[in-house]
Coordinates of C-alpha atoms in Angstrom, one line a residue:
X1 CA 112.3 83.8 76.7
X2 CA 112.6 87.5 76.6
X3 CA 114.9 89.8 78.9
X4 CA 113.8 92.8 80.7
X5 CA 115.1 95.5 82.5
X6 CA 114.1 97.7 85.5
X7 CA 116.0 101.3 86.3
X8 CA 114.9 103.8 88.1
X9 CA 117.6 106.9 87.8
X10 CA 115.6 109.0 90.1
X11 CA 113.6 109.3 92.8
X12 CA 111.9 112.6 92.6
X13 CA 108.3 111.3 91.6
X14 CA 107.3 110.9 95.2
X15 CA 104.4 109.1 96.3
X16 CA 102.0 107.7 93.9
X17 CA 98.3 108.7 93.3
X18 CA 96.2 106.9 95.3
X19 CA 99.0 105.5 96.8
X20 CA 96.8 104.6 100.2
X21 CA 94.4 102.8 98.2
X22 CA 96.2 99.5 98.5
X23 CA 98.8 97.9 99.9
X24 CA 100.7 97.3 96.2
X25 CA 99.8 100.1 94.1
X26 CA 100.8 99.6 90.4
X27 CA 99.7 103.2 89.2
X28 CA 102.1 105.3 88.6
X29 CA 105.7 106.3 87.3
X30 CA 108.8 103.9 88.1
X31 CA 110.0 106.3 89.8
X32 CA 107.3 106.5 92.2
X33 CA 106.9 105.2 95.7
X34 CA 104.1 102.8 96.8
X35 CA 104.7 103.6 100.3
X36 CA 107.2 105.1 102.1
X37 CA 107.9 107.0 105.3
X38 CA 110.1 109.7 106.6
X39 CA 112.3 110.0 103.3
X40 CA 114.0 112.9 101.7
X41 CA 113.8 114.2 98.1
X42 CA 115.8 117.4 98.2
X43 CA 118.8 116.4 97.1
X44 CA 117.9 116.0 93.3
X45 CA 120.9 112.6 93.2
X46 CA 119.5 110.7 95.3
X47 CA 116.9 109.7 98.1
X48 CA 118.2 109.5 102.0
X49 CA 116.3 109.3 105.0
X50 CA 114.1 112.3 106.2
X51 CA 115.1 114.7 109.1
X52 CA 115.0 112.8 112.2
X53 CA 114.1 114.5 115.6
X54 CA 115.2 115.6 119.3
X55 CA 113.4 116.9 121.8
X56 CA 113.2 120.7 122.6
X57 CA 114.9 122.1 126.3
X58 CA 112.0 121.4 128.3
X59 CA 110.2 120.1 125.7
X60 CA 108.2 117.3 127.6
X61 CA 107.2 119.2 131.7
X62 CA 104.0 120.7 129.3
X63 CA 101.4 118.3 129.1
X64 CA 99.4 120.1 126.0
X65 CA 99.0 121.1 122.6
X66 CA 101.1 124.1 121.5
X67 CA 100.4 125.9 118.5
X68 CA 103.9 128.2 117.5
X69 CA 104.1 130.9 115.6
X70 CA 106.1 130.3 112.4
X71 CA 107.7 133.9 113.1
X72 CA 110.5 135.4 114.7
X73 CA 110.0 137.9 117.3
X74 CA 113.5 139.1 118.4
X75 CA 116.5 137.7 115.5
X76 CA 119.9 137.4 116.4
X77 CA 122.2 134.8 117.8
X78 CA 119.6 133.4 120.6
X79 CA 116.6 134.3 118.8
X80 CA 113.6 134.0 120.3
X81 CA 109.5 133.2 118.9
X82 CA 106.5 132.8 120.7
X83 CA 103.3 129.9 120.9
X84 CA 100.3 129.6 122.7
X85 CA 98.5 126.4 124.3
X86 CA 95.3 125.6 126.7
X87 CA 95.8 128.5 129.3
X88 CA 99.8 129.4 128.4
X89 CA 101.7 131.5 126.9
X90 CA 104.9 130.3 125.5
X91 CA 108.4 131.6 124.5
X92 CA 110.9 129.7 122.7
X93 CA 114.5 130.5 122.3
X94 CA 117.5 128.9 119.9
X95 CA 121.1 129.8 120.0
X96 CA 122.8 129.3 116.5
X97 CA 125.9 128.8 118.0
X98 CA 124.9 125.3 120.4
X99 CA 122.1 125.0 118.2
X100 CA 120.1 124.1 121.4
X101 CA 116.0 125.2 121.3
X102 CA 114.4 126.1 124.0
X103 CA 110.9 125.9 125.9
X104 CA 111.3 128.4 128.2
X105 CA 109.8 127.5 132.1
X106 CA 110.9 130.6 134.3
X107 CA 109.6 133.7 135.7
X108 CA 108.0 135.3 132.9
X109 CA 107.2 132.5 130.4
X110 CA 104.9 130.3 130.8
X111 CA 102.5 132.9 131.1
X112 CA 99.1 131.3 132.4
X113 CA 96.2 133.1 132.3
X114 CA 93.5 131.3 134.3
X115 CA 89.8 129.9 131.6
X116 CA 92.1 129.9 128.8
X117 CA 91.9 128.4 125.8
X118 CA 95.2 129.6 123.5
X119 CA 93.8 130.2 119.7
X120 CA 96.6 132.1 118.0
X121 CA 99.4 134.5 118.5
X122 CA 100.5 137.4 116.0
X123 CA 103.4 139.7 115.9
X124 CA 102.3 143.6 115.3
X125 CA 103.9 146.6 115.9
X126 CA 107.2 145.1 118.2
X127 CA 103.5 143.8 120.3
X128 CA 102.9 139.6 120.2
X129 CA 99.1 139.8 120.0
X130 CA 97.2 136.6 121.8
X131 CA 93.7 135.5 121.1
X132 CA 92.2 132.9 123.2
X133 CA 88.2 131.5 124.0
X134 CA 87.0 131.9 127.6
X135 CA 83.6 131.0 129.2
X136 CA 82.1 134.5 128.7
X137 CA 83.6 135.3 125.3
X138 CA 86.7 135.6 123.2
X139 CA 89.5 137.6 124.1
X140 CA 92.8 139.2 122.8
X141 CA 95.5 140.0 124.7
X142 CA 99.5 141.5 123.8
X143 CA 102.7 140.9 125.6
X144 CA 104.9 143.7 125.2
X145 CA 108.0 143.0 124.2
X146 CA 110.4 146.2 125.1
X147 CA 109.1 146.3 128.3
X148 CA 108.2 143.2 129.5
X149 CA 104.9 143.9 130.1
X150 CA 101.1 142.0 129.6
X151 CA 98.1 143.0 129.1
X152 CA 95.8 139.9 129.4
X153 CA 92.1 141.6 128.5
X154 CA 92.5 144.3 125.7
X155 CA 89.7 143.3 124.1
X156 CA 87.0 141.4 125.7
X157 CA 84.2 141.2 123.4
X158 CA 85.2 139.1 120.6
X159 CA 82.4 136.2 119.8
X160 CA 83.1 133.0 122.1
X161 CA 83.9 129.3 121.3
X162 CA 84.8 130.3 118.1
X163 CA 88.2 130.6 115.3
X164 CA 90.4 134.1 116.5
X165 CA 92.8 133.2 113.6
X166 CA 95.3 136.2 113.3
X167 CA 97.4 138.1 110.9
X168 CA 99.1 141.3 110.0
X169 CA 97.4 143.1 107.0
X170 CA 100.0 144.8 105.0
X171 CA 98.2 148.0 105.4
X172 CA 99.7 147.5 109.2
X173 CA 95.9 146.5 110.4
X174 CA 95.6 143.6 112.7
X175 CA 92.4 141.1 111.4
X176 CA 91.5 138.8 113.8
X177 CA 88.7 135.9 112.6
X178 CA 85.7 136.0 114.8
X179 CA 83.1 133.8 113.9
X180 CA 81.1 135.1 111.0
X181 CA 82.5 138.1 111.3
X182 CA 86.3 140.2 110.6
X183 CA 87.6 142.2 113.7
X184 CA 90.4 144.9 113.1
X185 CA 92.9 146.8 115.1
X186 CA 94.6 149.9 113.3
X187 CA 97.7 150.2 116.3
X188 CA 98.6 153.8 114.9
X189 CA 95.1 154.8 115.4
X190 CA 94.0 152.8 118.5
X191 CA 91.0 152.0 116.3
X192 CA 89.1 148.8 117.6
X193 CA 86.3 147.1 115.4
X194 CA 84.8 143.8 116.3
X195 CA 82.8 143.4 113.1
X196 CA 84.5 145.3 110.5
X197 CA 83.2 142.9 108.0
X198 CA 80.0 141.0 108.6
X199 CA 79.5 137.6 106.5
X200 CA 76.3 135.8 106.6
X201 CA 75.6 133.9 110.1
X202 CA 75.5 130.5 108.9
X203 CA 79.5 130.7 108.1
X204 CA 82.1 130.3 110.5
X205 CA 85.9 132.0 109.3
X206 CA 88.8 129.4 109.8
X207 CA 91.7 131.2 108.0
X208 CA 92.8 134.6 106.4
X209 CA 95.4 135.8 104.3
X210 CA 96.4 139.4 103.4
X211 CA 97.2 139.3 99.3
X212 CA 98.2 142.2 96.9
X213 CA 96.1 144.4 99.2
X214 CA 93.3 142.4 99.0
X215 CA 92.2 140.7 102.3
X216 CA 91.2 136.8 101.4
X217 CA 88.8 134.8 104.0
X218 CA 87.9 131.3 104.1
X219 CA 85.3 130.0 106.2
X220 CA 82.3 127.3 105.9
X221 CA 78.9 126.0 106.5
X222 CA 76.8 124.8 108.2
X223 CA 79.2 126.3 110.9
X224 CA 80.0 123.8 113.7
X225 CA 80.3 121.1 111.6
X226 CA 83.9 119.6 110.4
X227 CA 82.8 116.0 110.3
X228 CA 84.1 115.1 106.8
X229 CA 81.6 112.5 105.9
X230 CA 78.9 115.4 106.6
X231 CA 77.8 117.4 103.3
X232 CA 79.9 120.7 104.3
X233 CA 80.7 123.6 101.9
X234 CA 83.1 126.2 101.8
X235 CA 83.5 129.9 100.5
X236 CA 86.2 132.3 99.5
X237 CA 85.7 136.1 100.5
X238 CA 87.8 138.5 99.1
X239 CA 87.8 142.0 100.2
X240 CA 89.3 145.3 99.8
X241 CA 89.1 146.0 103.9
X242 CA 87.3 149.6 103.1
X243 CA 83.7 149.0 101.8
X244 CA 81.1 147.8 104.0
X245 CA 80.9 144.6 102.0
X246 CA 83.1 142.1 100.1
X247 CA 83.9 142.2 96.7
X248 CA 83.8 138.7 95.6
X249 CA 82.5 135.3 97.1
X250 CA 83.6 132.2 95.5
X251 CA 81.9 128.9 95.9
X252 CA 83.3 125.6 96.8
X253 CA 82.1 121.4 97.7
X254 CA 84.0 120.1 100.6
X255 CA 85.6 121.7 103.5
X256 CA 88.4 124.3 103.6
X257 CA 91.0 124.6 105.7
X258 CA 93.6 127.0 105.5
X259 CA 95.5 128.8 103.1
X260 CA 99.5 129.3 102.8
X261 CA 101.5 131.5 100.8
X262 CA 105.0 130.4 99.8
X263 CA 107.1 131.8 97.1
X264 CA 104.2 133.7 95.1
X265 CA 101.8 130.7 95.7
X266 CA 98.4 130.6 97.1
X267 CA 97.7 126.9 98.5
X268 CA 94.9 125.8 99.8
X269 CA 94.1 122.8 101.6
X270 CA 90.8 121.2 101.9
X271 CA 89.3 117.8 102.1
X272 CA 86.0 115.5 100.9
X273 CA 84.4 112.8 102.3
X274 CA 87.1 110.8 101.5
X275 CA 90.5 112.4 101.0
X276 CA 92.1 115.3 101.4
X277 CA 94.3 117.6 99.1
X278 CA 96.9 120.2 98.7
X279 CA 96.1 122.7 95.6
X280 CA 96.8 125.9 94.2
X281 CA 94.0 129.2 94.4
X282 CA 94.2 131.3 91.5
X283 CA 91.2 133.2 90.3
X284 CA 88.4 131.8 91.2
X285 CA 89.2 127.9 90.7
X286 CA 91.3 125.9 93.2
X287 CA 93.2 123.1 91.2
X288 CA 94.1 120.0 93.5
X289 CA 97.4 119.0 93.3
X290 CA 97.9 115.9 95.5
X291 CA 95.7 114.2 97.7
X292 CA 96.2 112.1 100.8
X293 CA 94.1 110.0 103.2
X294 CA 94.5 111.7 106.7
X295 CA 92.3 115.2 107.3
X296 CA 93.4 118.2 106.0
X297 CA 95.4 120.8 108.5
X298 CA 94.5 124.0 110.0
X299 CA 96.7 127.1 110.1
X300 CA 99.0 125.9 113.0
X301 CA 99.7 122.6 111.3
X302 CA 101.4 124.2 108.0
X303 CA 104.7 125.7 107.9
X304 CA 108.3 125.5 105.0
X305 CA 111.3 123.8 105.2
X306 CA 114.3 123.8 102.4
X307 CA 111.5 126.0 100.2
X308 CA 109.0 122.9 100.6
X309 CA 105.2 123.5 101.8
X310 CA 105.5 121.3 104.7
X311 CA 102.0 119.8 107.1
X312 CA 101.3 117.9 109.8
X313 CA 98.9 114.3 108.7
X314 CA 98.2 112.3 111.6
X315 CA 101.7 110.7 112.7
X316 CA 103.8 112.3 109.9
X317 CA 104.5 115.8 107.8
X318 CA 104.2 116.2 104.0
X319 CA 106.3 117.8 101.9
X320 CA 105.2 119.4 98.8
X321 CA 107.8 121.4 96.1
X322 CA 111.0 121.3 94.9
X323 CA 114.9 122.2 95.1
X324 CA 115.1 123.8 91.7
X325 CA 112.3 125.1 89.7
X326 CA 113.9 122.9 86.6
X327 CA 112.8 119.7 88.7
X328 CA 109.2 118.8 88.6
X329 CA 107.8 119.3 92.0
X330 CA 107.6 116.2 94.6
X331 CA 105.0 115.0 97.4
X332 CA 106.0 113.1 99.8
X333 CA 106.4 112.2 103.8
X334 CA 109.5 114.0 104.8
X335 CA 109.4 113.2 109.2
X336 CA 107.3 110.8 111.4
X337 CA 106.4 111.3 114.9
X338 CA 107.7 109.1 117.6
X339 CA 106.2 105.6 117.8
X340 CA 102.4 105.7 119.0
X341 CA 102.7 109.8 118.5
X342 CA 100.2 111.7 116.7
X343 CA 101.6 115.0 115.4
X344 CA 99.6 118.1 116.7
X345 CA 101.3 121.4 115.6
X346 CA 103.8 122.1 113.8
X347 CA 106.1 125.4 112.5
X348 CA 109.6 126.4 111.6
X349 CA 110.4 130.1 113.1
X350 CA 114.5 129.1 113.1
X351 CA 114.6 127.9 109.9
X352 CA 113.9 123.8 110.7
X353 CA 110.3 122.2 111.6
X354 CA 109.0 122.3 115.3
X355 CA 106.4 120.0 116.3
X356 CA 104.4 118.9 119.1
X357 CA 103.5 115.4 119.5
X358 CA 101.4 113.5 121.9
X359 CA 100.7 109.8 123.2
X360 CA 97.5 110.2 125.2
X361 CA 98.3 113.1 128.1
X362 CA 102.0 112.5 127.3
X363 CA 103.2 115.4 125.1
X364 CA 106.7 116.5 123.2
X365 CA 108.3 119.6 121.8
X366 CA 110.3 118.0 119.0
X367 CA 112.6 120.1 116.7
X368 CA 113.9 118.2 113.5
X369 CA 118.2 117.1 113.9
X370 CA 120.0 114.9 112.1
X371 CA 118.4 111.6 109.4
X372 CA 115.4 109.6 110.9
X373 CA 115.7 105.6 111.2
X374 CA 112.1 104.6 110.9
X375 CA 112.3 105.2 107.4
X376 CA 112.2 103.1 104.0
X377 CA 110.7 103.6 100.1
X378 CA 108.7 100.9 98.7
X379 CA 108.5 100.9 94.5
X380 CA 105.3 100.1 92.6
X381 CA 104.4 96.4 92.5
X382 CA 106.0 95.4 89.3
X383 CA 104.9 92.6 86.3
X384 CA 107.5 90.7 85.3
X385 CA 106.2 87.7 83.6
X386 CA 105.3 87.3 80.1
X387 CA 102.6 85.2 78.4
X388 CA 101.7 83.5 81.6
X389 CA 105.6 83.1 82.3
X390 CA 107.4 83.2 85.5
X391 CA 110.1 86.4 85.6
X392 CA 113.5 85.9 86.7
X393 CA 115.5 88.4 88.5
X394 CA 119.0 87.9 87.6
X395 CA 121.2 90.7 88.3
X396 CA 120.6 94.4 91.0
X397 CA 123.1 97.2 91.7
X398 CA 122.5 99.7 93.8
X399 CA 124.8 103.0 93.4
X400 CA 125.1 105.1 96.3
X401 CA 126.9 108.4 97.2
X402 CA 130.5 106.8 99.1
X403 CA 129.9 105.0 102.3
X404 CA 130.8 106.0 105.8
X405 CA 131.3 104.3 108.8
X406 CA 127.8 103.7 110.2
X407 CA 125.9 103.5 106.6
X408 CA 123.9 100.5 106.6
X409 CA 120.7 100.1 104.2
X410 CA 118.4 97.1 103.5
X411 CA 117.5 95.7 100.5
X412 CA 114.2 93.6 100.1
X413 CA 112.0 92.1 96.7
X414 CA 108.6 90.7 97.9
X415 CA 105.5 90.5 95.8
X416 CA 102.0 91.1 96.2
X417 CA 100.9 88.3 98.9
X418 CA 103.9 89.7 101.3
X419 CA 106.0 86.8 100.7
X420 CA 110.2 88.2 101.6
X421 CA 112.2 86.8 97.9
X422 CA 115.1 88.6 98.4
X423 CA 117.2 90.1 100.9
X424 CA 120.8 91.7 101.5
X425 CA 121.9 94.7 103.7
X426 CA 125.1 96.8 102.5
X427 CA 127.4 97.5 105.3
X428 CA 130.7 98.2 103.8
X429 CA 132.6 101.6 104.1
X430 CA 134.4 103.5 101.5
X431 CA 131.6 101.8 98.0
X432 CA 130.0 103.8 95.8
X433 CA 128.1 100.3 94.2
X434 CA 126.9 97.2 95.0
X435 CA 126.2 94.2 92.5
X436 CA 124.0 91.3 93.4
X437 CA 122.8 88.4 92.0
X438 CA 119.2 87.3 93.6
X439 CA 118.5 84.7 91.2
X440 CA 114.7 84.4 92.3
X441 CA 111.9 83.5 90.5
X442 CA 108.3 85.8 90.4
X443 CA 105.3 87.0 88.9
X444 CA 105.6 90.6 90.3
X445 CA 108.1 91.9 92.3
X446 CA 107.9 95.1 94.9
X447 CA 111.5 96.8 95.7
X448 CA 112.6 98.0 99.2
X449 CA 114.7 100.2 100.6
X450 CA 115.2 100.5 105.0
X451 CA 116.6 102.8 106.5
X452 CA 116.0 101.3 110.2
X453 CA 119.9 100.3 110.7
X454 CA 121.7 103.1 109.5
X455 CA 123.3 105.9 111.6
X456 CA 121.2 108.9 112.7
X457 CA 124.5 111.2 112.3
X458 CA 125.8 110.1 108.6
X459 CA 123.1 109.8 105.7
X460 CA 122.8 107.0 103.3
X461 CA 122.1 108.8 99.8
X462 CA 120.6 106.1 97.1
X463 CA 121.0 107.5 93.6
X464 CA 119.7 104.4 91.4
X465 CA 118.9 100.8 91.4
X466 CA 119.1 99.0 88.5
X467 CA 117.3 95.3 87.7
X468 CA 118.0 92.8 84.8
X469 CA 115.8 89.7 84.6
X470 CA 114.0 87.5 81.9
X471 CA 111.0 85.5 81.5
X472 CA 111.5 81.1 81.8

């Protein structure tokens, strides 16, 4: 007989690599989850539940996608940002003091402009710049802000069916993607260029990013084709927005999909036949950090929250970061959609994550309030016999931050064919601990933790789980 012991006095190593491989993954830290869903790693004591959700004033008469700026047009009190879907034009409002968001539905906004198809909307000199597809060709527009006014066609002959990704150059230029090629708008000048920089026809631009003066471009080839079991590759341009060329070109296998900067940090997401990662640009190499199953997002699908890099990933958002640069940085899922949702766009222009979700042509404006229910952490699957010998699992406590009314957690030990060993669910107020005894026998055992009964007003913060056992 020999005794063992199982503690795990943190949370913070997230999900584990590969952790969609299988349905028990064993590689990996203690620390490290399995599975999980909709949890929350910020707080460096403990894991809770993630942010749960509420819908948006309005924020279900729109039956599309809306892609939202991540920006705020007019700060204050009610503050107010802007998004663009199909053939509207949106504005979105939050007061601070109700704390309620906004769709707006009135005179001015939505603002439907008939053949539309929204691509991207940009804030430039007190202007919100539009760029959206037509039939005959792609299009910019600017709504302007002081007074009130549009002006649907102010440029007509961009390249059609294609990326109009755009952004603000810190040399106050306006880029605007366009194909193969970069158009520019200098505002001061009323200068207009539809191919300031030409790249070579076979590439099609899907994201740029204005760095240290420098403009950065990412597009791939064979254009037209995003399929990721299809041999695609990918290139970096970098240019100094003067000469008639770029400056550097940097090679890449697999398809890229955007870039994000967030406190100093280039990330860049891209994906392979078979997964898709998160990872740092620097130079010329791209070093992967994490990777997950679902396809990688575009621009509109990648926003922060808390200091986190946060993405949209079929019916949930990633998290990527930390709280404090002395804690090792985390991965994880931080929200889910509503049940049979997939998660189309997402940003956070008031400080918390916005997202539109839809169930076939039934669509939501969410806004992330409060601690979500669907939510648990599942451990490694664990060995715990010796020399052929059957583990036993003699003693678990759970500590906790103190207990309100309404804090209710589950507890579960299965092993690897599924089979429930062990279950309690703590439901007392006022505890900082809980002691059990399961007194099961196993070969492997897989810790649980659900969230699905506790309140969606009060969190439940676990800060360590502790086993003792031996081998018969």
């Amino acid at each position: 007989m020999a005794n063992f012991s199982i503690s795990i006095d943190n949370f913070l190593g997230g999900l584990a690599p590969g952790f969609w491989e299988s349905e028990y993954p064993t590689y990996g830290n203690k620390n490290m989850a399995g599975k999980a869903q909709a949890i929350d790693l910020s707080d460096p004591t403990g894991i809770k539940s993630g942010a749960g959700k509420e819908l948006l004033t309005n924020g279900d008469i729109f039956t599309i996608p809306i892609r939202y700026s991540n920006e705020i047009a007019e700060p204050g009190t009610l503050s107010k940002s802007y998004g663009i879907g199909d053939d509207k034009l949106f504005q979105f409002t939050h007061d601070y003091s109700t704390e309620e968001t906004i769709v707006v539905s009135g005179a001015t906004f939505p603002r439907t402009i008939s053949g539309m198809t929204g691509e991207d909307v940009c804030l430039y000199q007190n202007k919100l710049y539009y760029s959206y597809n037509t039939a005959a060709s792609g299009i910019v527009g600017f709504y302007d802000i002081a007074a009130g006014a549009f002006t649907d066609q102010f440029k007509i002959d961009l390249n059609k069916g294609v990326c109009h990704r755009m952004i603000r150059g810190g040399n106050d230029f306006l880029y605007i993607a366009n194909g193969n090629l970069i158009a520019s708008f200098d505002g001061t000048t009323n200068t207009w260029a539809k191919d300031d920089l030409d790249l070579p026809d076979n590439l099609e631009i899907w994201d740029i990013i204005w760095l240290d003066n420098w403009l950065y471009i990412l597009a791939y080839h064979p254009k037209g084709i995003t399929d990721r079991k299809q041999k695609i590759k990918s290139s970096i341009f970098v240019w100094d927005t003067f000469a008639p060329s770029w400056a550097e070109e940097y090679k890449y296998e697999g398809l890229l999909t955007a870039f994000y900067f967030l406190n100093g940090v280039v990330y860049v997401f891209g994906q392979y036949s078979d997964r898709s990662y998160i990872g740092v640009f620097g130079g010329r190499r791209i070093q992967p950090l994490f990777f997950f199953p679902e396809n990688a997002p575009r621009w509109y699908q990648i926003s922060d929250y808390k200091g986190y890099i946060i993405w949209t990933a079929g019916d949930k958002i990633y998290a990527y970061g930390t709280v404090d640069n002395r804690i090792p940085m985390s991965f994880f899922p931080i929200m889910i959609a509503s049940s049979g949702y997939s998660i189309n766009t997402l940003a956070s222009p008031f400080g918390f994550p916005m997202f539109n979700e839809n169930q076939s042509t039934t669509y939501k404006n969410q806004k992330a309030k409060n601690y979500e229910t669907n939510s648990y952490w599942k451990s490694l699957l664990i060995d715990i016999k010796g020399n052929d010998r059957m583990g036993m699992i003699d003693d678990l406590r759970i500590d906790f931050n103190k207990t309100l009314t309404g804090n209710k957690i589950k507890i579960k030990l299965i092993n690897d064919k599924g089979e429930n060993l062990w279950e309690e669910t703590i439901t007392e107020t006022g505890i900082t601990s809980k002691y059990f005894r399961p007194s099961i026998k196993a070969e492997n055992i897989r810790i649980e933790l659900d969230w699905a009964n506790n309140s969606k007003t009060k969190p439940f913060l676990i800060k360590r789980l502790n086993i003792l056992g031996h081998t018969l």
